[in-house]
mmCIF file of C-alpha atoms in Angstrom:
data_model
loop_
_atom_site.group_PDB
_atom_site.id
_atom_site.type_symbol
_atom_site.label_atom_id
_atom_site.label_comp_id
_atom_site.label_asym_id
_atom_site.label_seq_id
_atom_site.Cartn_x
_atom_site.Cartn_y
_atom_site.Cartn_z
ATOM 1 C CA UNK A 1 -10.428 11.080 -50.569
ATOM 2 C CA UNK A 2 -12.907 12.806 -52.913
ATOM 3 C CA UNK A 3 -16.622 12.040 -52.883
ATOM 4 C CA UNK A 4 -16.234 10.050 -56.097
ATOM 5 C CA UNK A 5 -13.766 7.659 -54.393
ATOM 6 C CA UNK A 6 -15.757 6.868 -51.238
ATOM 7 C CA UNK A 7 -16.167 3.143 -50.439
ATOM 8 C CA UNK A 8 -19.633 1.683 -51.081
ATOM 9 C CA UNK A 9 -22.151 2.068 -48.252
ATOM 10 C CA UNK A 10 -22.949 -1.609 -47.663
ATOM 11 C CA UNK A 11 -19.333 -2.677 -46.955
ATOM 12 C CA UNK A 12 -18.986 0.244 -44.545
ATOM 13 C CA UNK A 13 -22.192 -0.774 -42.721
ATOM 14 C CA UNK A 14 -20.957 -4.359 -42.465
ATOM 15 C CA UNK A 15 -17.592 -3.192 -41.113
ATOM 16 C CA UNK A 16 -19.147 -0.815 -38.527
ATOM 17 C CA UNK A 17 -21.624 -3.366 -37.187
ATOM 18 C CA UNK A 18 -18.997 -6.108 -37.006
ATOM 19 C CA UNK A 19 -16.487 -3.858 -35.232
ATOM 20 C CA UNK A 20 -19.125 -2.633 -32.774
ATOM 21 C CA UNK A 21 -20.279 -6.146 -31.881
ATOM 22 C CA UNK A 22 -16.911 -7.859 -32.283
ATOM 23 C CA UNK A 23 -18.781 -10.607 -34.089
ATOM 24 C CA UNK A 24 -19.757 -11.345 -37.696
ATOM 25 C CA UNK A 25 -22.746 -13.351 -36.503
ATOM 26 C CA UNK A 26 -24.099 -10.483 -34.379
ATOM 27 C CA UNK A 27 -23.560 -8.030 -37.223
ATOM 28 C CA UNK A 28 -25.425 -10.321 -39.634
ATOM 29 C CA UNK A 29 -28.329 -10.553 -37.165
ATOM 30 C CA UNK A 30 -28.514 -6.757 -36.792
ATOM 31 C CA UNK A 31 -28.404 -6.081 -40.528
ATOM 32 C CA UNK A 32 -30.697 -9.030 -41.320
ATOM 33 C CA UNK A 33 -28.292 -10.685 -43.763
ATOM 34 C CA UNK A 34 -26.316 -13.927 -43.758
ATOM 35 C CA UNK A 35 -22.990 -14.557 -42.052
ATOM 36 C CA UNK A 36 -21.412 -15.055 -45.478
ATOM 37 C CA UNK A 37 -22.749 -11.749 -46.774
ATOM 38 C CA UNK A 38 -21.073 -9.839 -43.910
ATOM 39 C CA UNK A 39 -17.757 -11.629 -44.481
ATOM 40 C CA UNK A 40 -17.958 -10.881 -48.208
ATOM 41 C CA UNK A 41 -18.646 -7.167 -47.613
ATOM 42 C CA UNK A 42 -15.725 -6.830 -45.189
ATOM 43 C CA UNK A 43 -13.342 -8.524 -47.617
ATOM 44 C CA UNK A 44 -14.587 -6.243 -50.387
ATOM 45 C CA UNK A 45 -13.911 -3.172 -48.204
ATOM 46 C CA UNK A 46 -10.415 -4.439 -47.357
ATOM 47 C CA UNK A 47 -9.741 -4.932 -51.058
ATOM 48 C CA UNK A 48 -10.927 -1.399 -51.883
ATOM 49 C CA UNK A 49 -8.761 0.137 -49.122
ATOM 50 C CA UNK A 50 -5.900 -2.319 -49.653
ATOM 51 C CA UNK A 51 -5.564 -2.882 -45.893
ATOM 52 C CA UNK A 52 -6.593 -5.561 -43.407
ATOM 53 C CA UNK A 53 -9.247 -4.283 -41.002
ATOM 54 C CA UNK A 54 -9.548 -7.244 -38.601
ATOM 55 C CA UNK A 55 -7.071 -9.642 -37.021
ATOM 56 C CA UNK A 56 -8.551 -13.063 -37.627
ATOM 57 C CA UNK A 57 -8.034 -16.276 -35.690
ATOM 58 C CA UNK A 58 -9.170 -15.240 -32.185
ATOM 59 C CA UNK A 59 -12.606 -16.033 -30.728
ATOM 60 C CA UNK A 60 -13.538 -12.339 -30.866
ATOM 61 C CA UNK A 61 -12.591 -10.236 -33.849
ATOM 62 C CA UNK A 62 -10.014 -7.592 -33.091
ATOM 63 C CA UNK A 63 -9.436 -4.455 -35.118
ATOM 64 C CA UNK A 64 -6.092 -3.817 -36.746
ATOM 65 C CA UNK A 65 -4.583 -0.329 -36.311
ATOM 66 C CA UNK A 66 -6.067 0.617 -39.680
ATOM 67 C CA UNK A 67 -9.486 -0.683 -38.618
ATOM 68 C CA UNK A 68 -9.313 1.205 -35.314
ATOM 69 C CA UNK A 69 -8.519 4.386 -37.261
ATOM 70 C CA UNK A 70 -11.480 3.935 -39.591
ATOM 71 C CA UNK A 71 -14.149 2.954 -37.046
ATOM 72 C CA UNK A 72 -14.774 6.310 -35.248
ATOM 73 C CA UNK A 73 -15.219 8.173 -38.526
ATOM 74 C CA UNK A 74 -17.575 5.581 -39.961
ATOM 75 C CA UNK A 75 -19.585 5.371 -36.715
ATOM 76 C CA UNK A 76 -20.015 9.152 -36.521
ATOM 77 C CA UNK A 77 -21.007 9.309 -40.177
ATOM 78 C CA UNK A 78 -23.796 6.764 -39.647
ATOM 79 C CA UNK A 79 -24.944 8.593 -36.489
ATOM 80 C CA UNK A 80 -25.090 11.885 -38.399
ATOM 81 C CA UNK A 81 -27.039 10.279 -41.243
ATOM 82 C CA UNK A 82 -29.529 8.768 -38.770
ATOM 83 C CA UNK A 83 -29.910 12.081 -36.917
ATOM 84 C CA UNK A 84 -30.428 14.114 -40.076
ATOM 85 C CA UNK A 85 -32.877 11.553 -41.460
ATOM 86 C CA UNK A 86 -34.919 11.862 -38.262
ATOM 87 C CA UNK A 87 -34.934 15.658 -38.656
ATOM 88 C CA UNK A 88 -36.138 15.389 -42.252
ATOM 89 C CA UNK A 89 -39.054 13.237 -41.121
ATOM 90 C CA UNK A 90 -39.802 15.538 -38.193
ATOM 91 C CA UNK A 91 -42.838 17.849 -38.634
ATOM 92 C CA UNK A 92 -41.874 21.460 -39.243
ATOM 93 C CA UNK A 93 -43.226 23.232 -36.174
ATOM 94 C CA UNK A 94 -44.761 20.438 -34.152
ATOM 95 C CA UNK A 95 -43.443 17.663 -31.976
ATOM 96 C CA UNK A 96 -41.126 17.509 -28.976
ATOM 97 C CA UNK A 97 -38.344 20.013 -28.299
ATOM 98 C CA UNK A 98 -35.858 19.485 -25.460
ATOM 99 C CA UNK A 99 -34.117 22.557 -24.062
ATOM 100 C CA UNK A 100 -31.521 22.826 -21.308
ATOM 101 C CA UNK A 101 -31.224 26.224 -19.665
ATOM 102 C CA UNK A 102 -29.286 27.927 -16.867
ATOM 103 C CA UNK A 103 -31.389 27.310 -13.721
ATOM 104 C CA UNK A 104 -31.817 30.981 -12.777
ATOM 105 C CA UNK A 105 -32.715 32.001 -16.326
ATOM 106 C CA UNK A 106 -35.113 29.068 -16.683
ATOM 107 C CA UNK A 107 -36.997 29.785 -13.435
ATOM 108 C CA UNK A 108 -36.976 33.575 -13.458
ATOM 109 C CA UNK A 109 -37.111 34.478 -17.173
ATOM 110 C CA UNK A 110 -38.085 31.596 -19.465
ATOM 111 C CA UNK A 111 -40.893 29.923 -17.517
ATOM 112 C CA UNK A 112 -42.779 33.215 -16.924
ATOM 113 C CA UNK A 113 -42.798 33.680 -20.738
ATOM 114 C CA UNK A 114 -43.499 30.070 -21.706
ATOM 115 C CA UNK A 115 -47.182 30.803 -22.398
ATOM 116 C CA UNK A 116 -46.131 33.291 -25.078
ATOM 117 C CA UNK A 117 -44.231 30.567 -26.919
ATOM 118 C CA UNK A 118 -47.105 28.093 -26.501
ATOM 119 C CA UNK A 119 -49.586 30.565 -27.969
ATOM 120 C CA UNK A 120 -47.411 30.970 -31.070
ATOM 121 C CA UNK A 121 -46.536 27.280 -31.439
ATOM 122 C CA UNK A 122 -49.265 25.207 -29.751
ATOM 123 C CA UNK A 123 -48.129 21.961 -31.397
ATOM 124 C CA UNK A 124 -44.616 22.043 -29.882
ATOM 125 C CA UNK A 125 -44.218 20.106 -26.616
ATOM 126 C CA UNK A 126 -41.359 21.488 -24.541
ATOM 127 C CA UNK A 127 -39.134 19.500 -22.231
ATOM 128 C CA UNK A 128 -37.194 21.973 -20.080
ATOM 129 C CA UNK A 129 -34.126 20.877 -18.106
ATOM 130 C CA UNK A 130 -32.422 23.109 -15.537
ATOM 131 C CA UNK A 131 -28.731 22.739 -16.341
ATOM 132 C CA UNK A 132 -25.658 24.762 -17.262
ATOM 133 C CA UNK A 133 -23.704 21.719 -18.444
ATOM 134 C CA UNK A 134 -22.044 22.171 -21.886
ATOM 135 C CA UNK A 135 -21.835 18.391 -22.342
ATOM 136 C CA UNK A 136 -25.521 18.494 -23.334
ATOM 137 C CA UNK A 137 -24.344 20.008 -26.625
ATOM 138 C CA UNK A 138 -23.095 16.553 -27.606
ATOM 139 C CA UNK A 139 -26.302 14.746 -26.655
ATOM 140 C CA UNK A 140 -28.686 13.630 -29.388
ATOM 141 C CA UNK A 141 -31.489 13.895 -26.786
ATOM 142 C CA UNK A 142 -31.097 17.686 -26.409
ATOM 143 C CA UNK A 143 -32.095 20.166 -29.116
ATOM 144 C CA UNK A 144 -31.115 23.581 -27.714
ATOM 145 C CA UNK A 145 -28.877 24.705 -24.831
ATOM 146 C CA UNK A 146 -28.979 28.123 -23.174
ATOM 147 C CA UNK A 147 -25.691 28.382 -21.294
ATOM 148 C CA UNK A 148 -23.887 30.841 -19.038
ATOM 149 C CA UNK A 149 -20.166 30.823 -19.712
ATOM 150 C CA UNK A 150 -17.306 31.898 -21.953
ATOM 151 C CA UNK A 151 -18.909 30.833 -25.244
ATOM 152 C CA UNK A 152 -15.860 28.964 -26.527
ATOM 153 C CA UNK A 153 -17.460 25.548 -26.941
ATOM 154 C CA UNK A 154 -16.318 23.725 -30.062
ATOM 155 C CA UNK A 155 -18.037 21.710 -32.797
ATOM 156 C CA UNK A 156 -21.437 23.368 -32.355
ATOM 157 C CA UNK A 157 -23.474 26.404 -33.382
ATOM 158 C CA UNK A 158 -23.219 29.255 -30.826
ATOM 159 C CA UNK A 159 -24.640 32.751 -30.647
ATOM 160 C CA UNK A 160 -24.357 35.352 -27.890
ATOM 161 C CA UNK A 161 -27.794 35.948 -26.348
ATOM 162 C CA UNK A 162 -26.963 38.756 -23.912
ATOM 163 C CA UNK A 163 -24.319 40.108 -21.566
ATOM 164 C CA UNK A 164 -25.039 40.822 -17.885
ATOM 165 C CA UNK A 165 -24.430 43.379 -15.168
ATOM 166 C CA UNK A 166 -24.355 42.345 -11.520
ATOM 167 C CA UNK A 167 -25.512 44.260 -8.440
ATOM 168 C CA UNK A 168 -26.690 43.509 -4.872
ATOM 169 C CA UNK A 169 -30.396 42.848 -4.312
ATOM 170 C CA UNK A 170 -32.412 42.398 -1.123
ATOM 171 C CA UNK A 171 -36.050 42.169 -0.092
ATOM 172 C CA UNK A 172 -37.911 45.294 1.071
ATOM 173 C CA UNK A 173 -38.854 43.504 4.290
ATOM 174 C CA UNK A 174 -35.227 42.829 5.146
ATOM 175 C CA UNK A 175 -34.147 46.400 4.408
ATOM 176 C CA UNK A 176 -37.021 47.802 6.451
ATOM 177 C CA UNK A 177 -35.721 45.859 9.450
ATOM 178 C CA UNK A 178 -31.997 46.258 8.755
ATOM 179 C CA UNK A 179 -31.158 49.183 6.461
ATOM 180 C CA UNK A 180 -28.297 49.285 3.977
ATOM 181 C CA UNK A 181 -27.182 52.919 4.006
ATOM 182 C CA UNK A 182 -23.568 52.185 2.993
ATOM 183 C CA UNK A 183 -21.408 49.302 1.817
ATOM 184 C CA UNK A 184 -20.105 48.932 5.373
ATOM 185 C CA UNK A 185 -23.605 47.913 6.453
ATOM 186 C CA UNK A 186 -23.193 44.672 4.480
ATOM 187 C CA UNK A 187 -21.304 43.273 7.481
ATOM 188 C CA UNK A 188 -24.654 43.241 9.296
ATOM 189 C CA UNK A 189 -26.235 41.112 6.552
ATOM 190 C CA UNK A 190 -25.831 37.570 5.276
ATOM 191 C CA UNK A 191 -24.136 37.462 1.866
ATOM 192 C CA UNK A 192 -25.845 34.956 -0.428
ATOM 193 C CA UNK A 193 -23.577 33.406 -3.068
ATOM 194 C CA UNK A 194 -24.770 31.731 -6.264
ATOM 195 C CA UNK A 195 -21.224 30.559 -7.017
ATOM 196 C CA UNK A 196 -17.987 30.021 -5.089
ATOM 197 C CA UNK A 197 -17.770 33.679 -4.076
ATOM 198 C CA UNK A 198 -16.027 35.193 -7.088
ATOM 199 C CA UNK A 199 -18.977 37.317 -8.204
ATOM 200 C CA UNK A 200 -19.357 38.999 -4.823
ATOM 201 C CA UNK A 201 -15.573 39.511 -4.714
ATOM 202 C CA UNK A 202 -15.812 41.288 -8.061
ATOM 203 C CA UNK A 203 -18.529 43.642 -6.842
ATOM 204 C CA UNK A 204 -16.808 44.343 -3.508
ATOM 205 C CA UNK A 205 -13.538 45.084 -5.327
ATOM 206 C CA UNK A 206 -15.324 47.612 -7.531
ATOM 207 C CA UNK A 207 -16.801 49.182 -4.386
ATOM 208 C CA UNK A 208 -13.364 49.352 -2.687
ATOM 209 C CA UNK A 209 -14.779 47.142 0.043
ATOM 210 C CA UNK A 210 -12.735 43.954 -0.109
ATOM 211 C CA UNK A 211 -11.102 44.730 3.217
ATOM 212 C CA UNK A 212 -14.341 45.450 5.050
ATOM 213 C CA UNK A 213 -15.392 42.953 7.695
ATOM 214 C CA UNK A 214 -17.975 40.430 6.483
ATOM 215 C CA UNK A 215 -20.791 38.800 8.386
ATOM 216 C CA UNK A 216 -22.335 35.411 7.725
ATOM 217 C CA UNK A 217 -22.253 33.916 4.227
ATOM 218 C CA UNK A 218 -24.205 31.132 2.535
ATOM 219 C CA UNK A 219 -23.087 29.388 -0.672
ATOM 220 C CA UNK A 220 -25.533 27.848 -3.132
ATOM 221 C CA UNK A 221 -25.198 25.871 -6.335
ATOM 222 C CA UNK A 222 -26.606 28.529 -8.655
ATOM 223 C CA UNK A 223 -27.955 32.076 -8.831
ATOM 224 C CA UNK A 224 -31.562 30.884 -8.840
ATOM 225 C CA UNK A 225 -31.242 29.665 -5.249
ATOM 226 C CA UNK A 226 -29.391 32.735 -3.995
ATOM 227 C CA UNK A 227 -31.977 35.020 -5.639
ATOM 228 C CA UNK A 228 -34.876 33.075 -4.137
ATOM 229 C CA UNK A 229 -33.196 33.250 -0.732
ATOM 230 C CA UNK A 230 -32.970 37.032 -1.106
ATOM 231 C CA UNK A 231 -36.680 37.222 -1.957
ATOM 232 C CA UNK A 232 -37.434 35.404 1.308
ATOM 233 C CA UNK A 233 -35.343 37.911 3.240
ATOM 234 C CA UNK A 234 -32.505 35.491 4.016
ATOM 235 C CA UNK A 235 -29.764 37.949 3.056
ATOM 236 C CA UNK A 236 -28.326 40.026 0.222
ATOM 237 C CA UNK A 237 -27.665 38.319 -3.117
ATOM 238 C CA UNK A 238 -26.137 39.436 -6.408
ATOM 239 C CA UNK A 239 -28.808 39.914 -9.027
ATOM 240 C CA UNK A 240 -28.384 40.554 -12.727
ATOM 241 C CA UNK A 241 -30.124 42.661 -15.327
ATOM 242 C CA UNK A 242 -32.017 39.676 -16.801
ATOM 243 C CA UNK A 243 -33.063 37.198 -14.134
ATOM 244 C CA UNK A 244 -33.762 39.739 -11.369
ATOM 245 C CA UNK A 245 -35.564 42.308 -13.515
ATOM 246 C CA UNK A 246 -39.108 40.990 -12.970
ATOM 247 C CA UNK A 247 -38.607 40.639 -9.221
ATOM 248 C CA UNK A 248 -37.298 44.207 -9.039
ATOM 249 C CA UNK A 249 -40.151 45.542 -11.151
ATOM 250 C CA UNK A 250 -42.693 43.850 -8.854
ATOM 251 C CA UNK A 251 -40.999 45.228 -5.754
ATOM 252 C CA UNK A 252 -39.981 41.825 -4.397
ATOM 253 C CA UNK A 253 -36.336 42.892 -4.553
ATOM 254 C CA UNK A 254 -34.611 46.265 -4.184
ATOM 255 C CA UNK A 255 -31.283 47.456 -5.580
ATOM 256 C CA UNK A 256 -29.704 49.279 -2.606
ATOM 257 C CA UNK A 257 -26.457 50.579 -4.162
ATOM 258 C CA UNK A 258 -25.536 52.756 -7.120
ATOM 259 C CA UNK A 259 -22.941 50.347 -8.519
ATOM 260 C CA UNK A 260 -23.027 47.550 -11.079
ATOM 261 C CA UNK A 261 -20.196 45.436 -12.459
ATOM 262 C CA UNK A 262 -20.124 43.589 -15.786
ATOM 263 C CA UNK A 263 -20.098 39.820 -15.565
ATOM 264 C CA UNK A 264 -17.115 38.262 -17.297
ATOM 265 C CA UNK A 265 -19.372 35.547 -18.690
ATOM 266 C CA UNK A 266 -22.592 35.862 -20.671
ATOM 267 C CA UNK A 267 -25.676 33.938 -21.801
ATOM 268 C CA UNK A 268 -25.323 31.978 -25.060
ATOM 269 C CA UNK A 269 -27.725 29.948 -27.184
ATOM 270 C CA UNK A 270 -26.103 26.849 -28.656
ATOM 271 C CA UNK A 271 -26.992 23.599 -30.404
ATOM 272 C CA UNK A 272 -25.458 20.872 -32.522
ATOM 273 C CA UNK A 273 -24.625 21.977 -36.050
ATOM 274 C CA UNK A 274 -26.799 19.305 -37.617
ATOM 275 C CA UNK A 275 -29.992 20.476 -35.868
ATOM 276 C CA UNK A 276 -29.565 24.234 -36.282
ATOM 277 C CA UNK A 277 -31.691 24.427 -39.435
ATOM 278 C CA UNK A 278 -34.430 22.094 -38.225
ATOM 279 C CA UNK A 279 -37.625 24.219 -38.327
ATOM 280 C CA UNK A 280 -38.663 23.315 -34.779
ATOM 281 C CA UNK A 281 -35.241 24.377 -33.445
ATOM 282 C CA UNK A 282 -35.121 27.515 -35.546
ATOM 283 C CA UNK A 283 -38.493 28.835 -34.345
ATOM 284 C CA UNK A 284 -37.521 28.386 -30.701
ATOM 285 C CA UNK A 285 -34.161 30.129 -31.108
ATOM 286 C CA UNK A 286 -35.786 32.963 -33.062
ATOM 287 C CA UNK A 287 -38.409 33.295 -30.307
ATOM 288 C CA UNK A 288 -35.690 33.520 -27.632
ATOM 289 C CA UNK A 289 -34.011 36.459 -29.363
ATOM 290 C CA UNK A 290 -37.278 38.175 -30.238
ATOM 291 C CA UNK A 291 -38.521 37.904 -26.642
ATOM 292 C CA UNK A 292 -35.295 39.377 -25.294
ATOM 293 C CA UNK A 293 -35.497 42.264 -27.735
ATOM 294 C CA UNK A 294 -39.110 42.927 -26.718
ATOM 295 C CA UNK A 295 -38.242 43.093 -23.016
ATOM 296 C CA UNK A 296 -38.403 46.510 -21.407
ATOM 297 C CA UNK A 297 -36.027 47.092 -18.510
ATOM 298 C CA UNK A 298 -37.966 49.038 -15.894
ATOM 299 C CA UNK A 299 -36.536 51.463 -13.383
ATOM 300 C CA UNK A 300 -36.162 48.928 -10.564
ATOM 301 C CA UNK A 301 -35.763 51.099 -7.493
ATOM 302 C CA UNK A 302 -38.566 53.456 -8.558
ATOM 303 C CA UNK A 303 -40.905 50.492 -8.957
ATOM 304 C CA UNK A 304 -39.837 48.886 -5.715
ATOM 305 C CA UNK A 305 -40.178 52.062 -3.664
ATOM 306 C CA UNK A 306 -43.612 52.758 -5.059
ATOM 307 C CA UNK A 307 -44.760 49.375 -3.768
ATOM 308 C CA UNK A 308 -43.133 49.919 -0.373
ATOM 309 C CA UNK A 309 -44.877 53.286 -0.020
ATOM 310 C CA UNK A 310 -48.217 51.771 -0.981
ATOM 311 C CA UNK A 311 -47.849 48.908 1.501
ATOM 312 C CA UNK A 312 -46.533 50.891 4.450
ATOM 313 C CA UNK A 313 -48.040 54.309 3.885
ATOM 314 C CA UNK A 314 -44.690 55.940 4.618
ATOM 315 C CA UNK A 315 -41.165 56.319 3.311
ATOM 316 C CA UNK A 316 -39.007 53.409 4.426
ATOM 317 C CA UNK A 317 -35.283 53.177 5.120
ATOM 318 C CA UNK A 318 -34.413 51.727 1.673
ATOM 319 C CA UNK A 319 -36.120 54.712 0.049
ATOM 320 C CA UNK A 320 -33.710 57.078 1.767
ATOM 321 C CA UNK A 321 -30.614 55.403 0.272
ATOM 322 C CA UNK A 322 -28.534 57.743 -1.857
ATOM 323 C CA UNK A 323 -29.094 55.995 -5.176
ATOM 324 C CA UNK A 324 -30.778 57.112 -8.414
ATOM 325 C CA UNK A 325 -34.036 55.461 -9.519
ATOM 326 C CA UNK A 326 -32.488 53.125 -12.102
ATOM 327 C CA UNK A 327 -29.804 50.474 -12.210
ATOM 328 C CA UNK A 328 -26.559 52.464 -12.502
ATOM 329 C CA UNK A 329 -23.710 51.758 -14.865
ATOM 330 C CA UNK A 330 -20.847 53.602 -13.190
ATOM 331 C CA UNK A 331 -19.347 53.640 -9.712
ATOM 332 C CA UNK A 332 -19.487 56.735 -7.466
ATOM 333 C CA UNK A 333 -16.369 58.843 -7.249
ATOM 334 C CA UNK A 334 -13.930 58.051 -4.461
ATOM 335 C CA UNK A 335 -11.236 60.785 -4.442
ATOM 336 C CA UNK A 336 -9.010 59.100 -1.889
ATOM 337 C CA UNK A 337 -8.847 55.586 -3.276
ATOM 338 C CA UNK A 338 -8.345 53.862 -6.616
ATOM 339 C CA UNK A 339 -10.496 51.171 -8.080
ATOM 340 C CA UNK A 340 -9.081 47.704 -7.581
ATOM 341 C CA UNK A 341 -8.807 45.051 -10.242
ATOM 342 C CA UNK A 342 -11.994 43.096 -10.613
ATOM 343 C CA UNK A 343 -11.951 39.347 -10.016
ATOM 344 C CA UNK A 344 -12.861 36.927 -12.763
ATOM 345 C CA UNK A 345 -16.306 35.367 -12.770
ATOM 346 C CA UNK A 346 -16.579 31.791 -14.029
ATOM 347 C CA UNK A 347 -20.168 30.753 -13.399
ATOM 348 C CA UNK A 348 -23.600 32.252 -12.941
#
């Protein structure tokens, strides 16, 4: 059907309200017209389409197969019109903006930079929700989603924000008490998981250590909790190049091994197609990418060791680990063994 052959708006509104309520009377009350006016509009729509939309005679109106086919499209069209109308009336860079974000990224990256956004856009009131649930992309109550995953969500606007590399992290206090001189020493530490174990399995496979004995393990719902547990000296967690960077730079975490592995998933910024060009959404998304680009990745172990030396007045066990002063990108050579296939990572 071309745009010139679309049914008139009023009959479609009468049909949608009647089908939703299952009652002509209720539809008339909602649209503030008479019972007869609703009946007339529905009959006019049936005449235009040359089909019957309701089965008449029962106490509650029932849709015909043709009516059931038409209803979802008409309902979505009215929802889209209402949503877009609200955006048109919305002030350009002021008002409320609701953002869902991966818990670890929200706590460890976004919130520390929130003042920068507020200084640029003081009239925008943020509502931040810790969540990695893609279903928020379909919610009219959410404006922007920052998700960790595969990026294959449909019927929405999506853009890759950044990829990640994973590596073990631990607190200086823990490593002062219980050094990590080799991968085998991990059996003397608690492994902290921010998922079901697949990310650690990936790193251990890259280190040719899947067959090594393991000590205690704790599993947590997301990487934010496992990272915080590592900061408190509860064990060794897997950090990443984004959420752990500030903690490493401040010396609250140390990278003990010269080995990183790429995460199979990545961070994405996404939103509903109809809100992408809303000024208030656009400025936030642009700020996210600009802030990431402005970030400077420090040399984590150099920073951490400097703090340890200043606190203790001496070189500690972590400082003697055979690792270069920056997060590495390649694994050390192992002439007698081959690298095993890395496990898939589904969540972060």
